[in-house]
Amino acid sequence: NAGVMQNPRHLVRRRGQEARLRCSPMKGHSHVYWYRQLPEEGLKFMVYLQKENIIDESGMPKERFSAEFPKEGPSILRIQQVVRGDSAAYFCASSLYPMSTEAFFGQGTRLTVV
Amino acid sequence: GESVGLHLPTLSVQEGDNSIINCAYSNSASDYFIWYKQESGKGPQFIIDIRSNMDKRQGQRVTVLLNKTVKHLSLQIAATQPGDSAVYFCAENPSGNKLVFGAGTILRVKS
């Protein structure tokens, strides 16, 4: 049973470009969470999704950021018109039950905006 | 606001000694608390959790203590090994959908 898979592991974008981060949850998991981590800091919640639904996006910036978890395929975190401040590690977690303590994290995508 | 903080940013211990990592939290409504270990370049790895109605829970070589009176959480690692070197985060869930993480403590194990 593969763990949570995130790709790409590293992503470099120029300012103004779009970044797409993908997350495939563990098999059977229908709850996905995205977190952002700045260097030397803890993870900050961004969004919680179930299949085809956004449940809680209270941590998402109001502009440029969006997330989806379609019926088929991975969850996507999309950042439009990236700025240097978007440089961070983005982690996805999945769980079998809503906000279970048994949430498993992926290896993260490290986004660098140049 | 919600916050989870740590007393010590870096902890150095000798191999074989016990380690204690501390965490202060602010939200009394949190239902459970979790400790994660994060190695360089990797995602957080679940270590142990504790429900708010408990004050102690033990795992393999780890013990978590919860003191709700002073809103304090600690992680004890017995017989610390070089493989325990990592950043350790405490996290709480003030609401049902998300975890609030602390800033992290770096644990360095000296051989």
Tab-separated table of C-alpha atoms in Angstrom:
chain	number	residue	atom	x	y	z
A	1	ASN	CA	0.000	0.000	0.000
A	2	ALA	CA	1.791	3.090	-1.211
A	3	GLY	CA	1.812	6.114	1.038
A	4	VAL	CA	0.688	9.593	0.159
A	5	MET	CA	2.365	10.538	-3.104
A	6	GLN	CA	3.171	14.104	-3.980
A	7	ASN	CA	4.686	15.377	-7.170
A	8	PRO	CA	6.758	17.020	-8.192
A	9	ARG	CA	9.148	16.871	-5.234
A	10	HIS	CA	10.793	20.090	-6.332
A	11	LEU	CA	9.296	22.804	-8.479
A	12	VAL	CA	10.928	26.009	-9.672
A	13	ARG	CA	8.773	28.747	-11.104
A	14	ARG	CA	9.457	32.287	-12.231
A	15	ARG	CA	7.418	35.083	-10.757
A	16	GLY	CA	4.066	35.324	-12.519
A	17	GLN	CA	3.932	31.684	-13.593
A	18	GLU	CA	1.496	29.079	-12.351
A	19	ALA	CA	2.384	26.234	-10.020
A	20	ARG	CA	0.435	22.970	-9.877
A	21	LEU	CA	1.075	20.599	-7.013
A	22	ARG	CA	-0.376	17.101	-7.045
A	23	CYS	CA	-1.302	14.784	-4.229
A	24	SER	CA	-2.460	11.194	-4.505
A	25	PRO	CA	-3.862	10.055	-1.149
A	26	MET	CA	-3.366	6.627	0.303
A	27	LYS	CA	-5.579	3.974	-1.203
A	28	GLY	CA	-9.061	4.170	0.243
A	29	HIS	CA	-8.558	7.604	1.789
A	30	SER	CA	-11.089	10.207	0.743
A	31	HIS	CA	-10.011	13.051	3.047
A	32	VAL	CA	-7.154	15.282	1.912
A	33	TYR	CA	-5.470	18.185	3.698
A	34	TRP	CA	-2.948	20.684	2.380
A	35	TYR	CA	-0.413	22.431	4.611
A	36	ARG	CA	2.326	24.950	3.903
A	37	GLN	CA	5.650	25.059	5.715
A	38	LEU	CA	8.048	27.985	5.617
A	39	PRO	CA	11.703	27.361	6.540
A	40	GLU	CA	12.250	26.923	10.271
A	41	GLU	CA	8.518	26.979	10.956
A	42	GLY	CA	5.709	24.553	11.648
A	43	LEU	CA	3.070	23.541	9.154
A	44	LYS	CA	0.162	25.899	8.538
A	45	PHE	CA	-3.216	24.503	7.519
A	46	MET	CA	-4.507	25.613	4.148
A	47	VAL	CA	-7.466	23.505	3.033
A	48	TYR	CA	-9.392	20.307	3.728
A	49	LEU	CA	-11.134	18.474	0.900
A	50	GLN	CA	-13.238	15.405	0.427
A	51	LYS	CA	-13.916	13.913	-2.960
A	52	GLU	CA	-15.298	16.724	-5.154
A	53	ASN	CA	-15.925	18.981	-2.137
A	54	ILE	CA	-13.997	21.694	-0.334
A	55	ILE	CA	-14.868	21.311	3.337
A	56	ASP	CA	-12.675	23.942	4.966
A	57	GLU	CA	-10.547	26.492	3.124
A	58	SER	CA	-10.041	28.841	6.048
A	59	GLY	CA	-6.252	28.724	5.640
A	60	MET	CA	-6.170	29.480	1.943
A	61	PRO	CA	-5.115	32.941	0.767
A	62	LYS	CA	-8.080	34.690	-0.774
A	63	GLU	CA	-6.412	35.248	-4.122
A	64	ARG	CA	-4.306	33.166	-6.513
A	65	PHE	CA	-4.690	29.892	-4.561
A	66	SER	CA	-7.197	27.162	-5.332
A	67	ALA	CA	-7.567	23.476	-4.590
A	68	GLU	CA	-9.591	20.611	-5.936
A	69	PHE	CA	-10.039	16.908	-5.326
A	70	PRO	CA	-11.902	15.459	-8.305
A	71	LYS	CA	-13.786	12.207	-8.342
A	72	GLU	CA	-10.976	10.643	-10.323
A	73	GLY	CA	-7.334	11.569	-10.031
A	74	PRO	CA	-5.156	13.376	-7.536
A	75	SER	CA	-5.881	16.450	-5.490
A	76	ILE	CA	-4.413	19.582	-7.046
A	77	LEU	CA	-3.191	22.710	-5.286
A	78	ARG	CA	-2.912	25.491	-7.818
A	79	ILE	CA	-1.080	28.766	-7.312
A	80	GLN	CA	-1.499	31.371	-10.005
A	81	GLN	CA	0.893	34.223	-10.678
A	82	VAL	CA	3.398	33.020	-8.108
A	83	VAL	CA	5.414	35.501	-6.058
A	84	ARG	CA	8.634	34.973	-4.069
A	85	GLY	CA	6.639	34.738	-0.862
A	86	ASP	CA	4.984	31.559	-2.147
A	87	SER	CA	8.316	29.734	-1.865
A	88	ALA	CA	7.748	27.024	0.723
A	89	ALA	CA	7.249	23.312	1.205
A	90	TYR	CA	3.688	22.209	0.571
A	91	PHE	CA	2.538	19.037	2.272
A	92	CYS	CA	-0.494	16.950	1.637
A	93	ALA	CA	-1.988	14.529	4.138
A	94	SER	CA	-4.787	12.015	3.783
A	95	SER	CA	-6.950	10.086	6.188
A	96	LEU	CA	-9.571	7.380	6.112
A	97	TYR	CA	-11.875	9.228	8.490
A	98	PRO	CA	-12.445	12.993	8.849
A	99	MET	CA	-9.555	14.681	10.617
A	100	SER	CA	-8.359	11.427	12.043
A	101	THR	CA	-5.199	11.348	14.087
A	102	GLU	CA	-4.216	8.667	11.609
A	103	ALA	CA	-3.499	11.239	8.929
A	104	PHE	CA	-0.476	10.362	6.817
A	105	PHE	CA	1.689	13.004	5.216
A	106	GLY	CA	3.409	12.930	1.876
A	107	GLN	CA	7.028	13.932	1.278
A	108	GLY	CA	6.025	17.402	0.191
A	109	THR	CA	6.637	19.614	-2.811
A	110	ARG	CA	9.294	22.258	-2.400
A	111	LEU	CA	8.343	25.271	-4.441
A	112	THR	CA	10.961	27.861	-5.257
A	113	VAL	CA	9.935	31.057	-6.961
A	114	VAL	CA	12.774	32.879	-8.710
B	1	GLY	CA	-5.724	33.405	18.779
B	2	GLU	CA	-4.843	29.764	18.413
B	3	SER	CA	-1.223	28.946	18.956
B	4	VAL	CA	0.987	26.112	19.935
B	5	GLY	CA	4.506	26.982	21.024
B	6	LEU	CA	7.650	25.243	22.136
B	7	HIS	CA	10.002	26.207	24.957
B	8	LEU	CA	13.282	25.007	23.431
B	9	PRO	CA	14.172	25.393	19.763
B	10	THR	CA	17.147	22.997	19.942
B	11	LEU	CA	17.837	20.071	22.219
B	12	SER	CA	21.141	18.179	22.233
B	13	VAL	CA	21.341	14.866	24.060
B	14	GLN	CA	23.854	12.100	24.388
B	15	GLU	CA	23.026	8.797	22.761
B	16	GLY	CA	21.357	6.558	25.303
B	17	ASP	CA	20.021	9.390	27.434
B	18	ASN	CA	16.363	10.266	27.700
B	19	SER	CA	14.989	13.269	25.819
B	20	ILE	CA	12.157	15.528	26.867
B	21	ILE	CA	10.591	17.914	24.387
B	22	ASN	CA	8.074	20.424	25.691
B	23	CYS	CA	5.168	22.248	24.140
B	24	ALA	CA	2.701	24.871	25.371
B	25	TYR	CA	-0.725	25.177	23.799
B	26	SER	CA	-3.367	27.834	24.157
B	27	ASN	CA	-6.703	26.363	23.055
B	28	SER	CA	-8.552	24.513	25.795
B	29	ALA	CA	-11.099	23.236	23.273
B	30	SER	CA	-8.644	20.939	21.498
B	31	ASP	CA	-9.825	17.363	21.534
B	32	TYR	CA	-6.468	15.735	20.960
B	33	PHE	CA	-2.804	16.447	20.590
B	34	ILE	CA	-0.232	14.802	18.362
B	35	TRP	CA	3.533	14.618	18.182
B	36	TYR	CA	5.183	14.413	14.782
B	37	LYS	CA	8.768	13.742	13.783
B	38	GLN	CA	10.132	15.357	10.643
B	39	GLU	CA	13.454	14.345	9.148
B	40	SER	CA	15.258	16.556	6.700
B	41	GLY	CA	13.543	16.620	3.314
B	42	LYS	CA	10.639	14.470	4.447
B	43	GLY	CA	7.063	14.911	5.547
B	44	PRO	CA	5.921	14.772	9.179
B	45	GLN	CA	5.668	11.287	10.591
B	46	PHE	CA	3.096	10.479	13.271
B	47	ILE	CA	4.675	9.434	16.569
B	48	ILE	CA	1.965	9.370	19.182
B	49	ASP	CA	-1.249	11.139	20.095
B	50	ILE	CA	-3.223	11.747	23.256
B	51	ARG	CA	-6.865	12.604	23.839
B	52	SER	CA	-7.758	15.567	26.006
B	53	ASN	CA	-9.375	13.273	28.597
B	54	MET	CA	-6.062	11.534	29.233
B	55	ASP	CA	-2.917	12.731	30.992
B	56	LYS	CA	-0.441	10.100	29.876
B	57	ARG	CA	0.032	7.714	27.021
B	58	GLN	CA	2.910	5.390	26.275
B	59	GLY	CA	4.196	3.978	23.043
B	60	GLN	CA	7.341	2.214	22.016
B	61	ARG	CA	10.152	4.203	23.700
B	62	VAL	CA	7.954	7.312	23.757
B	63	THR	CA	5.622	8.761	26.351
B	64	VAL	CA	3.382	11.782	25.973
B	65	LEU	CA	2.222	13.708	29.016
B	66	LEU	CA	-0.631	16.197	28.988
B	67	ASN	CA	-1.145	18.748	31.750
B	68	LYS	CA	-4.360	20.581	31.030
B	69	THR	CA	-4.061	22.777	34.117
B	70	VAL	CA	-1.061	24.593	32.681
B	71	LYS	CA	-1.754	23.705	29.021
B	72	HIS	CA	1.482	21.835	28.636
B	73	LEU	CA	2.408	18.832	26.533
B	74	SER	CA	5.636	16.884	26.565
B	75	LEU	CA	7.224	14.081	24.610
B	76	GLN	CA	9.659	11.801	26.355
B	77	ILE	CA	11.957	9.590	24.313
B	78	ALA	CA	13.722	6.841	26.213
B	79	ALA	CA	17.264	5.730	25.331
B	80	THR	CA	17.614	8.286	22.545
B	81	GLN	CA	19.270	6.963	19.402
B	82	PRO	CA	20.996	8.729	16.498
B	83	GLY	CA	17.981	7.879	14.340
B	84	ASP	CA	15.848	10.038	16.609
B	85	SER	CA	17.615	13.171	15.357
B	86	ALA	CA	14.941	15.249	13.652
B	87	VAL	CA	12.598	18.166	14.180
B	88	TYR	CA	9.705	17.390	16.493
B	89	PHE	CA	6.375	19.162	16.263
B	90	CYS	CA	3.440	19.139	18.579
B	91	ALA	CA	0.043	19.772	17.054
B	92	GLU	CA	-3.472	20.267	18.358
B	93	ASN	CA	-6.894	20.349	16.773
B	94	PRO	CA	-8.861	23.374	18.005
B	95	SER	CA	-11.563	22.588	15.450
B	96	GLY	CA	-12.567	19.477	13.615
B	97	ASN	CA	-10.916	20.066	10.278
B	98	LYS	CA	-7.349	21.096	10.893
B	99	LEU	CA	-4.267	20.761	13.014
B	100	VAL	CA	-2.383	23.704	14.485
B	101	PHE	CA	1.339	22.985	14.607
B	102	GLY	CA	3.993	24.425	16.871
B	103	ALA	CA	7.209	25.880	15.515
B	104	GLY	CA	9.271	22.747	16.171
B	105	THR	CA	12.187	21.587	18.304
B	106	ILE	CA	15.373	20.290	16.761
B	107	LEU	CA	16.649	17.187	18.508
B	108	ARG	CA	20.351	16.418	18.017
B	109	VAL	CA	21.697	13.152	19.297
B	110	LYS	CA	25.412	13.012	19.993
B	111	SER	CA	27.165	9.680	19.646
